[in-house]
Amino acid sequence: MRLTDKIAIVTGGARGIGRATAELFAEEGATVVVADLSVDTPLADGIEFVEHDVTDEESWRRLVAGVVERHGRVDVLFNNAGTVGSYEPIDTIDPELWKRIVDINLNGCFYGVRQVVPVMRENGGGSIVNTSSIWGIAGAAGVSAYTASKAAVRSLSKNVALSYVGDGIRCNSIHPGIIDTPMIEAQDAGVTAGIVDITPMKRLGTPREIANGVLFLASDESSYMTGAELVIDGGYTAQ
């Protein structure tokens, strides 16, 4: 029980990597609050659901205040909500779509950190895990807003780690490769096949494989890690 008595918030937790992580956190003893726009199928027993928009700072205030009111603190924040949104390059993407993608992927993390840092500081520390991507490390043609926002999440995580290390707050980023999630199912099959083809393991990863990495970063087992990048990508970025 690696998260016994921990209070954890998981954004984008209704499906995919977020859901797998929320379920694993609960299995490992945490009290888990899933924050998402909606939930399609019931979550496991004991996991709370809160309707939440990561791009709305007031929604973040209500979320964190509600968790503190019910449970007294926040020990873990998994900033996981995100979107690909567009595969367009810079010269053709609609600027409003660019802003929307950046708002979800980057500003969602920014607002989350702003709200949990005072709570974690007051309670002696905590762990923040931000979802970046292999494309926050390696380049990719097109996909302009996604790659820019995920690279920014990588850098933001290091800034948070260094800014709040004295408060006992750790922050690390996780960098999944191509994972079998509803977001990937919705994209063009040819795009998916192309990425799998250049992944050395030649397969999609599973949400649980990513969740295992997030669990490590959330738990006290990673107590000497902050500002680090955990890459789980079937070898993609090793090339």
Tab-separated table of C-alpha atoms in Angstrom:
chain	number	residue	atom	x	y	z
A	1	MET	CA	0.000	0.000	0.000
A	2	ARG	CA	2.330	2.659	-1.317
A	3	LEU	CA	-0.077	5.611	-0.921
A	4	THR	CA	-1.735	4.765	2.383
A	5	ASP	CA	-3.511	7.802	3.846
A	6	LYS	CA	-2.513	10.041	0.905
A	7	ILE	CA	-5.070	12.423	-0.586
A	8	ALA	CA	-4.704	12.616	-4.367
A	9	ILE	CA	-6.271	14.680	-7.145
A	10	VAL	CA	-6.162	13.296	-10.690
A	11	THR	CA	-7.248	15.557	-13.544
A	12	GLY	CA	-8.467	13.988	-16.743
A	13	GLY	CA	-9.150	10.962	-14.582
A	14	ALA	CA	-12.352	9.736	-16.193
A	15	ARG	CA	-10.620	7.789	-18.957
A	16	GLY	CA	-7.284	6.664	-20.363
A	17	ILE	CA	-4.087	7.227	-18.398
A	18	GLY	CA	-5.872	9.318	-15.779
A	19	ARG	CA	-8.427	6.639	-15.030
A	20	ALA	CA	-5.825	3.873	-14.848
A	21	THR	CA	-3.788	6.008	-12.456
A	22	ALA	CA	-6.761	6.911	-10.275
A	23	GLU	CA	-7.655	3.233	-9.954
A	24	LEU	CA	-4.071	2.265	-9.127
A	25	PHE	CA	-3.791	5.050	-6.557
A	26	ALA	CA	-6.955	3.766	-4.872
A	27	GLU	CA	-5.635	0.202	-4.894
A	28	GLU	CA	-2.495	1.491	-3.191
A	29	GLY	CA	-4.412	3.111	-0.335
A	30	ALA	CA	-4.990	6.690	-1.467
A	31	THR	CA	-8.175	8.682	-1.216
A	32	VAL	CA	-8.646	9.716	-4.845
A	33	VAL	CA	-10.570	12.636	-6.322
A	34	VAL	CA	-11.011	12.446	-10.090
A	35	ALA	CA	-11.535	15.836	-11.726
A	36	ASP	CA	-12.833	15.861	-15.289
A	37	LEU	CA	-15.471	17.442	-17.488
A	38	SER	CA	-17.605	14.300	-17.392
A	39	VAL	CA	-17.437	10.575	-16.720
A	40	ASP	CA	-18.830	7.989	-19.152
A	41	THR	CA	-18.727	4.874	-16.980
A	42	PRO	CA	-18.805	4.568	-13.187
A	43	LEU	CA	-15.480	4.871	-11.410
A	44	ALA	CA	-14.270	2.232	-8.973
A	45	ASP	CA	-15.746	2.253	-5.495
A	46	GLY	CA	-14.183	4.847	-3.255
A	47	ILE	CA	-13.055	7.189	-6.033
A	48	GLU	CA	-14.777	10.574	-5.920
A	49	PHE	CA	-15.715	12.469	-9.075
A	50	VAL	CA	-15.793	16.258	-9.328
A	51	GLU	CA	-16.837	18.065	-12.496
A	52	HIS	CA	-13.917	20.328	-13.328
A	53	ASP	CA	-12.522	22.442	-16.160
A	54	VAL	CA	-8.731	22.704	-15.903
A	55	THR	CA	-8.709	25.917	-17.974
A	56	ASP	CA	-10.817	27.757	-15.374
A	57	GLU	CA	-8.878	28.984	-12.344
A	58	GLU	CA	-12.064	29.467	-10.344
A	59	SER	CA	-12.919	25.815	-10.979
A	60	TRP	CA	-9.493	24.964	-9.580
A	61	ARG	CA	-10.161	27.032	-6.468
A	62	ARG	CA	-13.430	25.207	-5.855
A	63	LEU	CA	-11.846	21.817	-6.484
A	64	VAL	CA	-8.925	22.242	-4.117
A	65	ALA	CA	-10.978	23.993	-1.440
A	66	GLY	CA	-13.528	21.193	-1.570
A	67	VAL	CA	-10.873	18.484	-1.223
A	68	VAL	CA	-9.308	20.299	1.729
A	69	GLU	CA	-12.721	20.763	3.349
A	70	ARG	CA	-13.558	17.056	3.006
A	71	HIS	CA	-10.136	15.518	3.579
A	72	GLY	CA	-7.954	18.141	5.238
A	73	ARG	CA	-5.120	18.352	2.719
A	74	VAL	CA	-3.747	17.446	-0.718
A	75	ASP	CA	-0.705	15.162	-0.851
A	76	VAL	CA	-0.594	14.352	-4.567
A	77	LEU	CA	-1.625	16.263	-7.681
A	78	PHE	CA	-1.489	14.449	-11.009
A	79	ASN	CA	-1.926	17.149	-13.662
A	80	ASN	CA	-2.929	14.792	-16.448
A	81	ALA	CA	-5.756	16.436	-18.417
A	82	GLY	CA	-4.685	17.158	-21.962
A	83	THR	CA	-5.505	17.112	-25.650
A	84	VAL	CA	-3.744	16.696	-28.982
A	85	GLY	CA	-6.375	18.918	-30.539
A	86	SER	CA	-4.719	19.416	-33.909
A	87	TYR	CA	-1.981	17.975	-36.110
A	88	GLU	CA	-1.568	21.235	-38.020
A	89	PRO	CA	1.706	23.145	-38.359
A	90	ILE	CA	2.127	26.733	-37.249
A	91	ASP	CA	1.263	28.352	-40.584
A	92	THR	CA	-2.186	26.728	-40.871
A	93	ILE	CA	-3.471	26.153	-37.342
A	94	ASP	CA	-6.281	28.464	-36.250
A	95	PRO	CA	-4.852	30.785	-33.549
A	96	GLU	CA	-7.926	30.219	-31.389
A	97	LEU	CA	-7.374	26.455	-31.539
A	98	TRP	CA	-3.721	26.997	-30.656
A	99	LYS	CA	-4.792	28.988	-27.588
A	100	ARG	CA	-7.295	26.307	-26.569
A	101	ILE	CA	-4.732	23.493	-26.751
A	102	VAL	CA	-2.158	25.494	-24.800
A	103	ASP	CA	-4.838	26.456	-22.284
A	104	ILE	CA	-5.664	22.808	-21.571
A	105	ASN	CA	-2.186	21.297	-21.688
A	106	LEU	CA	-0.093	24.048	-20.119
A	107	ASN	CA	-2.309	26.516	-18.289
A	108	GLY	CA	-4.255	23.650	-16.721
A	109	CYS	CA	-1.006	22.597	-15.004
A	110	PHE	CA	-0.199	26.202	-14.087
A	111	TYR	CA	-3.554	26.750	-12.368
A	112	GLY	CA	-3.319	23.420	-10.566
A	113	VAL	CA	0.118	24.180	-9.180
A	114	ARG	CA	-1.002	27.654	-8.062
A	115	GLN	CA	-3.848	26.180	-6.045
A	116	VAL	CA	-2.146	23.184	-4.430
A	117	VAL	CA	1.216	24.726	-3.521
A	118	PRO	CA	-0.156	26.765	-0.565
A	119	VAL	CA	-2.022	23.695	0.707
A	120	MET	CA	0.981	21.400	0.339
A	121	ARG	CA	3.275	23.988	1.921
A	122	GLU	CA	1.006	24.253	4.950
A	123	ASN	CA	0.946	20.482	5.337
A	124	GLY	CA	4.689	19.941	4.990
A	125	GLY	CA	5.002	18.980	1.340
A	126	GLY	CA	3.598	16.825	-1.410
A	127	SER	CA	4.172	15.438	-4.880
A	128	ILE	CA	3.085	17.009	-8.173
A	129	VAL	CA	3.283	14.977	-11.383
A	130	ASN	CA	2.671	16.698	-14.714
A	131	THR	CA	1.919	14.805	-17.918
A	132	SER	CA	4.162	15.898	-20.759
A	133	SER	CA	4.911	13.634	-23.737
A	134	ILE	CA	7.663	12.150	-25.854
A	135	TRP	CA	6.927	15.160	-28.042
A	136	GLY	CA	7.842	17.402	-25.140
A	137	ILE	CA	11.371	16.019	-25.604
A	138	ALA	CA	11.682	14.961	-29.247
A	139	GLY	CA	10.590	16.970	-32.242
A	140	ALA	CA	7.648	16.112	-34.493
A	141	ALA	CA	6.455	17.711	-37.716
A	142	GLY	CA	3.082	19.426	-37.549
A	143	VAL	CA	1.359	18.971	-34.159
A	144	SER	CA	2.530	22.507	-33.388
A	145	ALA	CA	0.395	23.469	-30.399
A	146	TYR	CA	0.672	20.057	-28.756
A	147	THR	CA	4.463	19.843	-29.001
A	148	ALA	CA	4.925	23.428	-27.825
A	149	SER	CA	2.596	22.994	-24.858
A	150	LYS	CA	4.078	19.660	-23.793
A	151	ALA	CA	7.626	21.001	-24.011
A	152	ALA	CA	6.489	23.888	-21.823
A	153	VAL	CA	5.045	21.442	-19.282
A	154	ARG	CA	8.463	19.779	-19.119
A	155	SER	CA	10.139	23.106	-18.329
A	156	LEU	CA	7.371	24.239	-15.980
A	157	SER	CA	7.858	21.072	-13.940
A	158	LYS	CA	11.530	21.877	-13.407
A	159	ASN	CA	10.652	25.429	-12.387
A	160	VAL	CA	8.126	24.172	-9.843
A	161	ALA	CA	10.635	21.639	-8.510
A	162	LEU	CA	13.302	24.288	-7.899
A	163	SER	CA	10.916	26.953	-6.654
A	164	TYR	CA	9.290	24.849	-3.941
A	165	VAL	CA	11.897	22.272	-2.963
A	166	GLY	CA	12.364	24.126	0.329
A	167	ASP	CA	8.692	23.541	1.116
A	168	GLY	CA	9.004	19.785	0.754
A	169	ILE	CA	7.121	19.854	-2.544
A	170	ARG	CA	8.454	17.638	-5.326
A	171	CYS	CA	7.486	18.044	-8.979
A	172	ASN	CA	8.342	15.688	-11.828
A	173	SER	CA	7.105	15.216	-15.378
A	174	ILE	CA	6.086	11.984	-17.046
A	175	HIS	CA	6.586	11.447	-20.768
A	176	PRO	CA	4.437	8.723	-22.285
A	177	GLY	CA	4.937	7.358	-25.754
A	178	ILE	CA	1.958	6.282	-27.835
A	179	ILE	CA	-0.552	4.717	-25.452
A	180	ASP	CA	-3.765	2.806	-26.095
A	181	THR	CA	-6.241	5.440	-24.881
A	182	PRO	CA	-9.531	6.872	-26.189
A	183	MET	CA	-7.603	9.911	-27.472
A	184	ILE	CA	-5.397	7.650	-29.617
A	185	GLU	CA	-8.377	5.568	-30.745
A	186	ALA	CA	-9.980	8.751	-32.083
A	187	GLN	CA	-7.033	9.782	-34.219
A	188	ASP	CA	-6.290	8.643	-37.769
A	189	ALA	CA	-5.237	4.978	-37.761
A	190	GLY	CA	-2.440	5.747	-40.200
A	191	VAL	CA	-0.907	8.259	-37.801
A	192	THR	CA	-0.992	5.721	-34.989
A	193	ALA	CA	0.502	2.982	-37.159
A	194	GLY	CA	3.300	5.289	-38.248
A	195	ILE	CA	4.283	6.119	-34.664
A	196	VAL	CA	4.106	2.472	-33.600
A	197	ASP	CA	6.315	1.564	-36.560
A	198	ILE	CA	9.116	3.854	-35.384
A	199	THR	CA	8.763	2.788	-31.737
A	200	PRO	CA	11.407	0.122	-31.033
A	201	MET	CA	8.985	-2.085	-29.055
A	202	LYS	CA	6.556	-1.976	-32.024
A	203	ARG	CA	3.390	-1.713	-29.944
A	204	LEU	CA	1.109	0.661	-28.113
A	205	GLY	CA	1.736	1.109	-24.428
A	206	THR	CA	-1.077	0.535	-21.948
A	207	PRO	CA	-2.507	3.108	-19.546
A	208	ARG	CA	-1.520	0.867	-16.639
A	209	GLU	CA	2.126	0.949	-17.727
A	210	ILE	CA	2.061	4.735	-17.430
A	211	ALA	CA	0.104	4.594	-14.177
A	212	ASN	CA	2.847	2.468	-12.630
A	213	GLY	CA	5.337	5.245	-13.334
A	214	VAL	CA	3.043	7.924	-11.937
A	215	LEU	CA	2.547	5.837	-8.797
A	216	PHE	CA	6.311	5.764	-8.257
A	217	LEU	CA	6.583	9.545	-8.630
A	218	ALA	CA	3.598	10.138	-6.351
A	219	SER	CA	4.847	7.833	-3.632
A	220	ASP	CA	7.585	8.312	-1.054
A	221	GLU	CA	9.680	5.779	-2.985
A	222	SER	CA	10.758	8.682	-5.239
A	223	SER	CA	11.576	10.951	-2.291
A	224	TYR	CA	14.960	11.977	-3.780
A	225	MET	CA	13.497	12.863	-7.183
A	226	THR	CA	12.378	16.303	-8.198
A	227	GLY	CA	12.616	18.146	-11.496
A	228	ALA	CA	13.120	14.827	-13.277
A	229	GLU	CA	11.617	13.383	-16.444
A	230	LEU	CA	10.267	9.840	-16.379
A	231	VAL	CA	10.050	8.567	-19.962
A	232	ILE	CA	7.850	5.516	-20.666
A	233	ASP	CA	7.832	5.233	-24.434
A	234	GLY	CA	8.840	1.800	-25.697
A	235	GLY	CA	12.233	3.185	-26.656
A	236	TYR	CA	11.019	6.017	-28.917
A	237	THR	CA	13.271	8.747	-27.497
A	238	ALA	CA	16.313	6.430	-27.212
A	239	GLN	CA	16.847	6.692	-30.978
